[in-house]
Short mmCIF file of C-alpha atoms and ligand atoms in Angstrom, two decimals:
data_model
loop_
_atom_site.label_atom_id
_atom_site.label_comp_id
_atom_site.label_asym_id
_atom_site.label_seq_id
_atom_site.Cartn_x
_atom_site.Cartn_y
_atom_site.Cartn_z
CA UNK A 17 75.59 214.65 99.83
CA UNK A 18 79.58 213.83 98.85
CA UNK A 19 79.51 212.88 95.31
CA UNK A 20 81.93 209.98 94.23
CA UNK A 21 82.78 209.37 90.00
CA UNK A 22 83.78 206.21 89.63
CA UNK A 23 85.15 206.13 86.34
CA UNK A 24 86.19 202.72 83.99
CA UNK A 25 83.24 201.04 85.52
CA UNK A 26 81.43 198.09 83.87
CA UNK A 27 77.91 196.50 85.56
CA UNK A 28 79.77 193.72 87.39
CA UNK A 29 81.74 197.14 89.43
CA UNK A 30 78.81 199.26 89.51
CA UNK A 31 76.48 196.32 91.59
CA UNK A 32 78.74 195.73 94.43
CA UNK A 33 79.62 199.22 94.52
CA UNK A 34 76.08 200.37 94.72
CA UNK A 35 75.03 197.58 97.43
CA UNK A 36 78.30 198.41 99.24
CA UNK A 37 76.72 202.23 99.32
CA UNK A 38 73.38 202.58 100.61
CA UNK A 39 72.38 204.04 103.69
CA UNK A 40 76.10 205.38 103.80
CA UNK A 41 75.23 208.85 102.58
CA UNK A 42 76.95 209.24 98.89
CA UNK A 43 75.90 209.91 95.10
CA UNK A 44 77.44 207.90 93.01
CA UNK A 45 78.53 208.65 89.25
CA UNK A 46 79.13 205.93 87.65
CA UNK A 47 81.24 206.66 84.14
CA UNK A 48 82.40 204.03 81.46
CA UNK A 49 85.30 205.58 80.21
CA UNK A 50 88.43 205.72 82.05
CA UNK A 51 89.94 208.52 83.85
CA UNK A 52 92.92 210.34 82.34
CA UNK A 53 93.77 213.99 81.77
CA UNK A 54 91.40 214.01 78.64
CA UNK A 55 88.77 213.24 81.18
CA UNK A 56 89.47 214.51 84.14
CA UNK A 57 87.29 217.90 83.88
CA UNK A 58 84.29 215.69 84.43
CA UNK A 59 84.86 215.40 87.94
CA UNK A 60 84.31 219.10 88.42
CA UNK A 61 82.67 219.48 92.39
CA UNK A 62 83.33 216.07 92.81
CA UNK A 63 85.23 215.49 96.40
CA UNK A 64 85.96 211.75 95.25
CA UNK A 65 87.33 210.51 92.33
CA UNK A 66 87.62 206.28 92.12
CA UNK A 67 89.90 204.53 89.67
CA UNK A 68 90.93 201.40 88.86
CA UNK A 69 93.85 199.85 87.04
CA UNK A 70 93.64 201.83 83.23
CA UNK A 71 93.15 205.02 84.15
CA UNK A 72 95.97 206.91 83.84
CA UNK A 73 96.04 209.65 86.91
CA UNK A 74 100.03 211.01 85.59
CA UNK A 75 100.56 214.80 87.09
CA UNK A 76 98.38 216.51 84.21
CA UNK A 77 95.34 214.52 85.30
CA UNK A 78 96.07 215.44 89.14
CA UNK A 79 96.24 218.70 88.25
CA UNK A 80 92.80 218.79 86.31
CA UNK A 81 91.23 217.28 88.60
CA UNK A 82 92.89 218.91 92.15
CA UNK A 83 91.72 222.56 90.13
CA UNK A 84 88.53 221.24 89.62
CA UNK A 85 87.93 220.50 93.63
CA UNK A 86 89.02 216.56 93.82
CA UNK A 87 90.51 215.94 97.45
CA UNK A 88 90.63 211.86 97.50
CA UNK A 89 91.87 209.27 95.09
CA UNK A 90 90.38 206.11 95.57
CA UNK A 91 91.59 203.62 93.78
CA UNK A 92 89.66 200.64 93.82
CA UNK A 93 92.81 197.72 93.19
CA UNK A 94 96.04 197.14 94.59
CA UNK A 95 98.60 198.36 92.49
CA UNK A 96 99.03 202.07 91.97
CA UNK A 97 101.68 202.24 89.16
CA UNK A 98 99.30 204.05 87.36
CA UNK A 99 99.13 206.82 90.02
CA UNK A 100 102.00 210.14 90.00
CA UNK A 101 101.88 209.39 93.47
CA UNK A 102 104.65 212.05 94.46
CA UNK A 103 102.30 214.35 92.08
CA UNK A 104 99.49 213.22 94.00
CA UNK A 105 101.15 214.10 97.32
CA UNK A 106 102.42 217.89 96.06
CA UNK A 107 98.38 218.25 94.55
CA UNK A 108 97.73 217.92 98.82
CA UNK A 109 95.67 214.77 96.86
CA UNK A 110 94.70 212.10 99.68
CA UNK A 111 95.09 208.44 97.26
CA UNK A 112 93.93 204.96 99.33
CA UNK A 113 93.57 202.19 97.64
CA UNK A 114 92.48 197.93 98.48
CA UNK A 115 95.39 196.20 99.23
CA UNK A 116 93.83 192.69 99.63
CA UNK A 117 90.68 192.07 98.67
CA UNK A 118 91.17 188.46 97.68
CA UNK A 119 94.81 186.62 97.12
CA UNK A 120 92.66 183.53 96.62
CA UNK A 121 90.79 185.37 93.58
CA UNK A 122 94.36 186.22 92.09
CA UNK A 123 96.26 182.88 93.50
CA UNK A 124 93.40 180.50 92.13
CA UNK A 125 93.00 182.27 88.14
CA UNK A 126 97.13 181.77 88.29
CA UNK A 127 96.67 178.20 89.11
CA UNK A 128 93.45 178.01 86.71
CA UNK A 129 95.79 179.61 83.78
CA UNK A 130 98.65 176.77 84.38
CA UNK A 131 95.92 173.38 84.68
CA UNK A 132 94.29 174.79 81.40
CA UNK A 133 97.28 176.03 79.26
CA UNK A 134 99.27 172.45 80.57
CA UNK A 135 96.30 170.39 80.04
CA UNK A 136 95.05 172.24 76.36
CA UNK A 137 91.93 172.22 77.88
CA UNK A 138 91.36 175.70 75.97
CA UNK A 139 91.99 173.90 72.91
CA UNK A 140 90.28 170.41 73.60
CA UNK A 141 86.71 172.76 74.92
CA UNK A 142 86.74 174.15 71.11
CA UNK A 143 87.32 170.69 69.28
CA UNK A 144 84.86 168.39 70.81
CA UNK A 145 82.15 171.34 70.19
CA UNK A 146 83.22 170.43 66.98
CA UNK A 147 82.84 166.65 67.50
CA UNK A 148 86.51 166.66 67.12
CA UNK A 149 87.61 164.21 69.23
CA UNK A 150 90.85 163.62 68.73
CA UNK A 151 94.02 163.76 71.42
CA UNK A 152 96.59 164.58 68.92
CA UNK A 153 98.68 167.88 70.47
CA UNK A 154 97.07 167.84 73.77
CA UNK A 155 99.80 165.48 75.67
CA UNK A 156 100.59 167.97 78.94
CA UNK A 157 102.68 167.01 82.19
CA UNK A 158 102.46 165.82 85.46
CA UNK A 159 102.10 168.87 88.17
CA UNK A 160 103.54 166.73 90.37
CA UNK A 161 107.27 166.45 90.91
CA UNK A 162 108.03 169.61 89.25
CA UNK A 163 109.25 172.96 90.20
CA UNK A 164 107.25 175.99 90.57
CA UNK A 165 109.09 179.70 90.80
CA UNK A 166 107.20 182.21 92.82
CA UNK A 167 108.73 185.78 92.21
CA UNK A 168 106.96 187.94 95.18
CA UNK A 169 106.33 185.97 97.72
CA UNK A 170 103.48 188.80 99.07
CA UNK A 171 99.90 188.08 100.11
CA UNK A 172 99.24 186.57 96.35
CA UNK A 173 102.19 184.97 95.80
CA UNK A 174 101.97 182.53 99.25
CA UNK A 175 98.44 181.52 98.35
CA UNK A 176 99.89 180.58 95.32
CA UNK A 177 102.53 178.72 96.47
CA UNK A 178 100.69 176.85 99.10
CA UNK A 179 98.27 175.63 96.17
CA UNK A 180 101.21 174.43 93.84
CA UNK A 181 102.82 172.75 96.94
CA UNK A 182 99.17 171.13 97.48
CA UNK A 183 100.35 169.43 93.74
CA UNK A 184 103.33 167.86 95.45
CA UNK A 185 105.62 170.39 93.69
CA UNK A 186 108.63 171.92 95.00
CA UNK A 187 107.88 175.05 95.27
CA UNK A 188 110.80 178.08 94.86
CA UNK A 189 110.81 181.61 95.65
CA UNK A 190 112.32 184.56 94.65
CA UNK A 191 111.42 188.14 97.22
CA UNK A 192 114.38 190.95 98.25
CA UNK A 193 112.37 190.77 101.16
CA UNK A 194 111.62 186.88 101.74
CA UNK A 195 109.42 185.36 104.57
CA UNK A 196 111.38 183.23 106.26
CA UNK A 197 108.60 182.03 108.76
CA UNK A 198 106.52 181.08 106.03
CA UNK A 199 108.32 179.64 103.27
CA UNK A 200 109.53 177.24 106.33
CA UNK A 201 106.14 176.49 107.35
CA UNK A 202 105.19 175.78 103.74
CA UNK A 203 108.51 173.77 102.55
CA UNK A 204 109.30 176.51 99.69
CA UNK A 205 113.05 177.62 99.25
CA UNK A 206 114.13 181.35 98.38
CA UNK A 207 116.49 181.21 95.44
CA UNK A 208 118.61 183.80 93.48
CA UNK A 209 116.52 184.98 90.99
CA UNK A 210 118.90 183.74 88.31
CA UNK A 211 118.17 180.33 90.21
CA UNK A 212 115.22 180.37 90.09
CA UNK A 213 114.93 180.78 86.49
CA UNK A 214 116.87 178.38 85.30
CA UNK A 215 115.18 175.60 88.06
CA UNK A 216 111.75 176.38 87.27
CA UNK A 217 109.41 174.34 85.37
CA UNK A 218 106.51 177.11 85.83
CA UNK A 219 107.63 180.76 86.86
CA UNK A 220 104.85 182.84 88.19
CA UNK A 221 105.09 186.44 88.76
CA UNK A 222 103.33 187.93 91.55
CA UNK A 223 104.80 191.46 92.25
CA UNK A 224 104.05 195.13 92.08
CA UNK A 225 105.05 196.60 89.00
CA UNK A 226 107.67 199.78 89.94
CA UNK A 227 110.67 200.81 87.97
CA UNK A 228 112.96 197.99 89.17
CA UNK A 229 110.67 195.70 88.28
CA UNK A 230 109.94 196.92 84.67
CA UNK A 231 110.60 194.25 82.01
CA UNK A 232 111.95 191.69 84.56
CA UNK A 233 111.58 189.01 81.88
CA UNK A 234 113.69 190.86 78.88
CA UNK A 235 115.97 189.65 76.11
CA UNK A 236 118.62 189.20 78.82
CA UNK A 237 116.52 187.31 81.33
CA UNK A 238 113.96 185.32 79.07
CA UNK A 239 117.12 182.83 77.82
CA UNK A 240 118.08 181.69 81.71
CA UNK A 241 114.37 180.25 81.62
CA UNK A 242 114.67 176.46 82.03
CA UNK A 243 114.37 175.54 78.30
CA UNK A 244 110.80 174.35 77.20
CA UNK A 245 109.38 175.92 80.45
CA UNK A 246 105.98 177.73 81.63
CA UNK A 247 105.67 181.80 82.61
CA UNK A 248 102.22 182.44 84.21
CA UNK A 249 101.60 186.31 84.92
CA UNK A 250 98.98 187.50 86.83
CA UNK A 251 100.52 190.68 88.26
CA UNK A 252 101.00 193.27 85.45
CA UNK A 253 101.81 193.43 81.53
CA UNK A 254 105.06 195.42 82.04
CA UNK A 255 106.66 193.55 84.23
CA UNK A 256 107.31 191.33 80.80
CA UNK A 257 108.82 192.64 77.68
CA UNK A 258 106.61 190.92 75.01
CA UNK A 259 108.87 191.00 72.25
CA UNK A 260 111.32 189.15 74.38
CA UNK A 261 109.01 186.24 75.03
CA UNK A 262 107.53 186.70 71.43
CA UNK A 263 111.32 185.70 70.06
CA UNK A 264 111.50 182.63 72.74
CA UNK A 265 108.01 181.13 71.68
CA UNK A 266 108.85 181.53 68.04
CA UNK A 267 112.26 179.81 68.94
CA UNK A 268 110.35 177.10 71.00
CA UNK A 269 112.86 177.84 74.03
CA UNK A 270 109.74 179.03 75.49
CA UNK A 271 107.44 175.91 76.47
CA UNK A 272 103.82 178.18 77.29
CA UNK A 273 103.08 181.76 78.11
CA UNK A 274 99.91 182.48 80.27
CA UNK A 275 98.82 185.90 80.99
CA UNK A 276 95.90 187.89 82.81
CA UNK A 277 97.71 191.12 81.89
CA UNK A 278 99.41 192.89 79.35
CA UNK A 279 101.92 194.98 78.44
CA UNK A 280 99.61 197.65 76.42
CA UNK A 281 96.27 196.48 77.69
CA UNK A 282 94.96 200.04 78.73
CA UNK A 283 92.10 200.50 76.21
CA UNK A 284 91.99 196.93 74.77
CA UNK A 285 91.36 194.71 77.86
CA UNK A 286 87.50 195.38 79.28
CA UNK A 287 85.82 196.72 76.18
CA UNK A 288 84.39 194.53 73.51
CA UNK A 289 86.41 194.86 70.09
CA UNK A 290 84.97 191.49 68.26
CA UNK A 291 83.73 193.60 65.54
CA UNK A 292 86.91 195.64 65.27
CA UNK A 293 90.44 194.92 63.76
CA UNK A 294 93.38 194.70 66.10
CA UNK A 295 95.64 197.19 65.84
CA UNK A 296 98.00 195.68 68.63
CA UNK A 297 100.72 193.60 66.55
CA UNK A 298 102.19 192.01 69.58
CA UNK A 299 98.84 191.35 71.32
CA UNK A 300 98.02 189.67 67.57
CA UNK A 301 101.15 187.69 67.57
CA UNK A 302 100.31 186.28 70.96
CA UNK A 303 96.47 185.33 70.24
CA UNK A 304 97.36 182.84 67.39
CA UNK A 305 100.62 180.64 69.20
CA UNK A 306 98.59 177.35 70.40
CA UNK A 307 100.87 177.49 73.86
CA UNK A 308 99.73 180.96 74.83
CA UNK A 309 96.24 181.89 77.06
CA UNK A 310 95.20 185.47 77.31
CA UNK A 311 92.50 186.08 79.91
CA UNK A 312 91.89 190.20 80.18
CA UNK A 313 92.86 191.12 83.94
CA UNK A 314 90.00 189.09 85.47
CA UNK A 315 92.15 187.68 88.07
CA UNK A 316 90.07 189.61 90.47
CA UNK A 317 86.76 189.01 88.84
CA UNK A 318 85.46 186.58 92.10
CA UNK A 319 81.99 187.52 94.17
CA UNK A 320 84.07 187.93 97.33
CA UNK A 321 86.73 189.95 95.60
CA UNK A 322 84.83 192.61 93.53
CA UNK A 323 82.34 192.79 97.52
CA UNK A 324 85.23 193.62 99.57
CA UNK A 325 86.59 196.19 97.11
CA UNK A 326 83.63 198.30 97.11
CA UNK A 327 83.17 197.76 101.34
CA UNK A 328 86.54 199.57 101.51
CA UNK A 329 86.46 201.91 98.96
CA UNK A 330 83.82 203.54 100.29
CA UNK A 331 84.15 203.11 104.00
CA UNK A 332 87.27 205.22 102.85
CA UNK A 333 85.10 207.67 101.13
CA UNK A 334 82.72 208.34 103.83
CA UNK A 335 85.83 208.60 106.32
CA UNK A 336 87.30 210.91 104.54
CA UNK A 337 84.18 213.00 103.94
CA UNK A 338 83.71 213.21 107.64
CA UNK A 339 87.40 214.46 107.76
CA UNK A 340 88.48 211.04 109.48
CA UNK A 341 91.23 208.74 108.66
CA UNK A 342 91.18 205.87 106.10
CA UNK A 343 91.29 202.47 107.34
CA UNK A 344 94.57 201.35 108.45
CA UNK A 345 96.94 200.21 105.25
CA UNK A 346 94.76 201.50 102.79
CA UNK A 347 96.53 205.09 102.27
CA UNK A 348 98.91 205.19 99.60
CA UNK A 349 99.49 208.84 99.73
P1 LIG B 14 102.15 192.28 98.07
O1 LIG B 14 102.57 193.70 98.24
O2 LIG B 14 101.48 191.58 99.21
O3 LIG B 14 103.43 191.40 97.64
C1 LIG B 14 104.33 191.78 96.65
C2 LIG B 14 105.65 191.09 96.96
O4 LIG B 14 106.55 191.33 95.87
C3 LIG B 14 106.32 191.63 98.25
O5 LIG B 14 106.64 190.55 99.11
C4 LIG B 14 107.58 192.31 97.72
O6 LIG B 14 108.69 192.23 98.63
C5 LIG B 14 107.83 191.50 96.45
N1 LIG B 14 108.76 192.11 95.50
C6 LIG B 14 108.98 193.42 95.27
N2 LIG B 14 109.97 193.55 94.35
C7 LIG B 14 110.36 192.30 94.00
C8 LIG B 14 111.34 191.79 93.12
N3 LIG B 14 112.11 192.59 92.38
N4 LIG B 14 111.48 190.45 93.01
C9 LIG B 14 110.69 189.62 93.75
N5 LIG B 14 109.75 190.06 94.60
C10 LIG B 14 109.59 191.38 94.73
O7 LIG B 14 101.23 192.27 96.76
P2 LIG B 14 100.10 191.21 96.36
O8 LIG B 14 98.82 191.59 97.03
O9 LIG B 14 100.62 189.84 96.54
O10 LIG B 14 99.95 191.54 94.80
C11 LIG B 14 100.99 191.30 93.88
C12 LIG B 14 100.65 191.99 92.57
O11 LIG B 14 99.52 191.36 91.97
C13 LIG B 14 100.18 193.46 92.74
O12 LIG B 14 101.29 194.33 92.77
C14 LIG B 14 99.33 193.69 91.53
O13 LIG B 14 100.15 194.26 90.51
C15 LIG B 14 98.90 192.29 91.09
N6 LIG B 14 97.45 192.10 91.13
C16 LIG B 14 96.81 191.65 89.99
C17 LIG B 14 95.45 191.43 89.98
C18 LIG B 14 94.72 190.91 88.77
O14 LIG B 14 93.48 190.98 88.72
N7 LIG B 14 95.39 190.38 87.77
C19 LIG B 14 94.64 191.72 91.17
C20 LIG B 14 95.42 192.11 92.34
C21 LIG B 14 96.77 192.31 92.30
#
């Protein structure tokens, strides 16, 4: 029976994953740390290995785990910058992972991230538990009228879109490789991205993370934000250099920073450190300015999202077992 370790797995994974799997022929391992090359030797005579977005597969952990008898990579997300992939690819390592398992999931927390962070509804839901029920610092703005920057106009970023332009906003977008089709359908206009920074009342970043897109909001980029203006980020913590939107906030150029991922979230975000003391400085920083929401990558966290990862993660499993192909746009390398 092909054995598959699923590793960084948490009971909301590990139900879906196990419905998704019976009948279908697998043993599944389910481990709660998270797969790197100080871990990798557990997957010794394992065929599959499954990962998800803080493991950290670089070339020494391919290499641990192709020696130990690994043939297929499943990662169970959408972005593999955490994957050697050209490593992957020497190893003769087969890696799939779920390209859409949800935009809604991802396109609706963005939208819930700007209603709550413009509205202070994070800070009104603590005050009237205290009976506090005062307005004072609350005052938000209309939706409507305003701009909204999409950068990645992909599968997330158009569900996005189309729900901002549901707020009567005009709607911009920023994508080397725009839709044209689309963004006429839906009223939204591509823009330099320089353009779009500096038009934006709300930017919201909804590409892949690769090395052109590392730090796209620096200390060069963060001052052509419209002054006093929003940066949502559901995609991934590097794509923003947190120092450089640190500096703004303190400056107040910045008007609210909302973020389901971070920069150095591997080994902070999932795991339970409220007895603990933060040791992350800029994470620290971040948690105390009243115009900045953290939520810990649960963009994806949705019934229909976390089902539809584990149907094709391991319909890809048992293909490959039986020596047939993934399904079609799921192989990565
Ligand atoms: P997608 O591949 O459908 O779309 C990405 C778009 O970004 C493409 O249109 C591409 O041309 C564009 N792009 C690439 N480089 C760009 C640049 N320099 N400037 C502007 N646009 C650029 O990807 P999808 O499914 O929309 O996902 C987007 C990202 O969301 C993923 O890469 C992943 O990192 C993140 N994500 C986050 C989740 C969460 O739970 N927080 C869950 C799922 C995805």
């Amino acid at each position: 029976m092909p054995v598959v370790a699923f590793f960084d797995t948490k009971p909301y994974d590990r139900q879906p994953m196990t419905a998704a799997g019976a009948d279908k022929g697998l043993s599944f391992r389910f481990h709660d740390f998270r797969l790197s090359a100080e871990t990798a030797a557990t997957a010794a005579a394992v065929p599959a290995v499954c990962g998800f977005v803080n493991d950290r597969l670089d070339r020494s952990c391919l290499e641990i785990l192709a020696a130990a008898g690994v043939r297929h990579v499943a990662m169970r997300c959408a972005g593999t910058n955490n994957v050697d992939l050209a490593a992957a690819a020497e190893l003769g390592l087969v890696v799939t992972r779920v390209p859409a398992y949800s935009p809604h999931a991802v396109a609706e927390h963005t939208v819930a991230l700007v209603l709550t962070l413009n509205r202070r509804i994070h800070r009104a839901f603590n005050r009237v538990r205290e009976q506090n029920f005062s307005l004072a610092g609350l005052v938000g703005f209309d939706l409507y009228g305003k701009t909204c920057g999409i950068v990645g106009t992909g599968r997330i970023g158009r569900v996005a879109a189309e729900i901002f332009r549901g707020f009567g906003m005009r709607v911009v977008a920023h994508d080397p490789v725009p839709a044209a089709g689309w963004a006429e359908a839906h009223g939204v206009d591509y823009l330099p991205f320089e353009d779009l920074l500096g038009t934006s009342d709300i930017v919201s970043l909804h590409l892949p993370l690769t090395p052109e897109t590392h730090h796209l909001l620096n200390a060069e980029t963060v001052p052509q934000l419209k002054p006093g203006g929003m940066v949502v980020n559901t995609s991934r913590g590097k794509l923003i250099d947190t120092t450089a939107v640190i500096e703004a906030l303190k400056a107040g150029r910045l008007g609210g920073l909302a973020i389901d991922v971070y920069e150095e979230e591997e080994g902070i975000f999932f795991e339970d450190l409220s007895d603990r003391v933060l040791q992350d400085d800029e994470l620290s920083r971040l948690l105390v300015f009243p115009n900045v929401l953290v939520t810990a990558h649960q963009a994806f966290l949705t019934r229909e999202a976390l089902a539809e990862i584990a149907r094709v993660t391991v319909e890809n499993v048992t293909r490959l077992a039986r020596g047939e192909p993934p399904l079609e746009g799921t192989l990565v390398a």
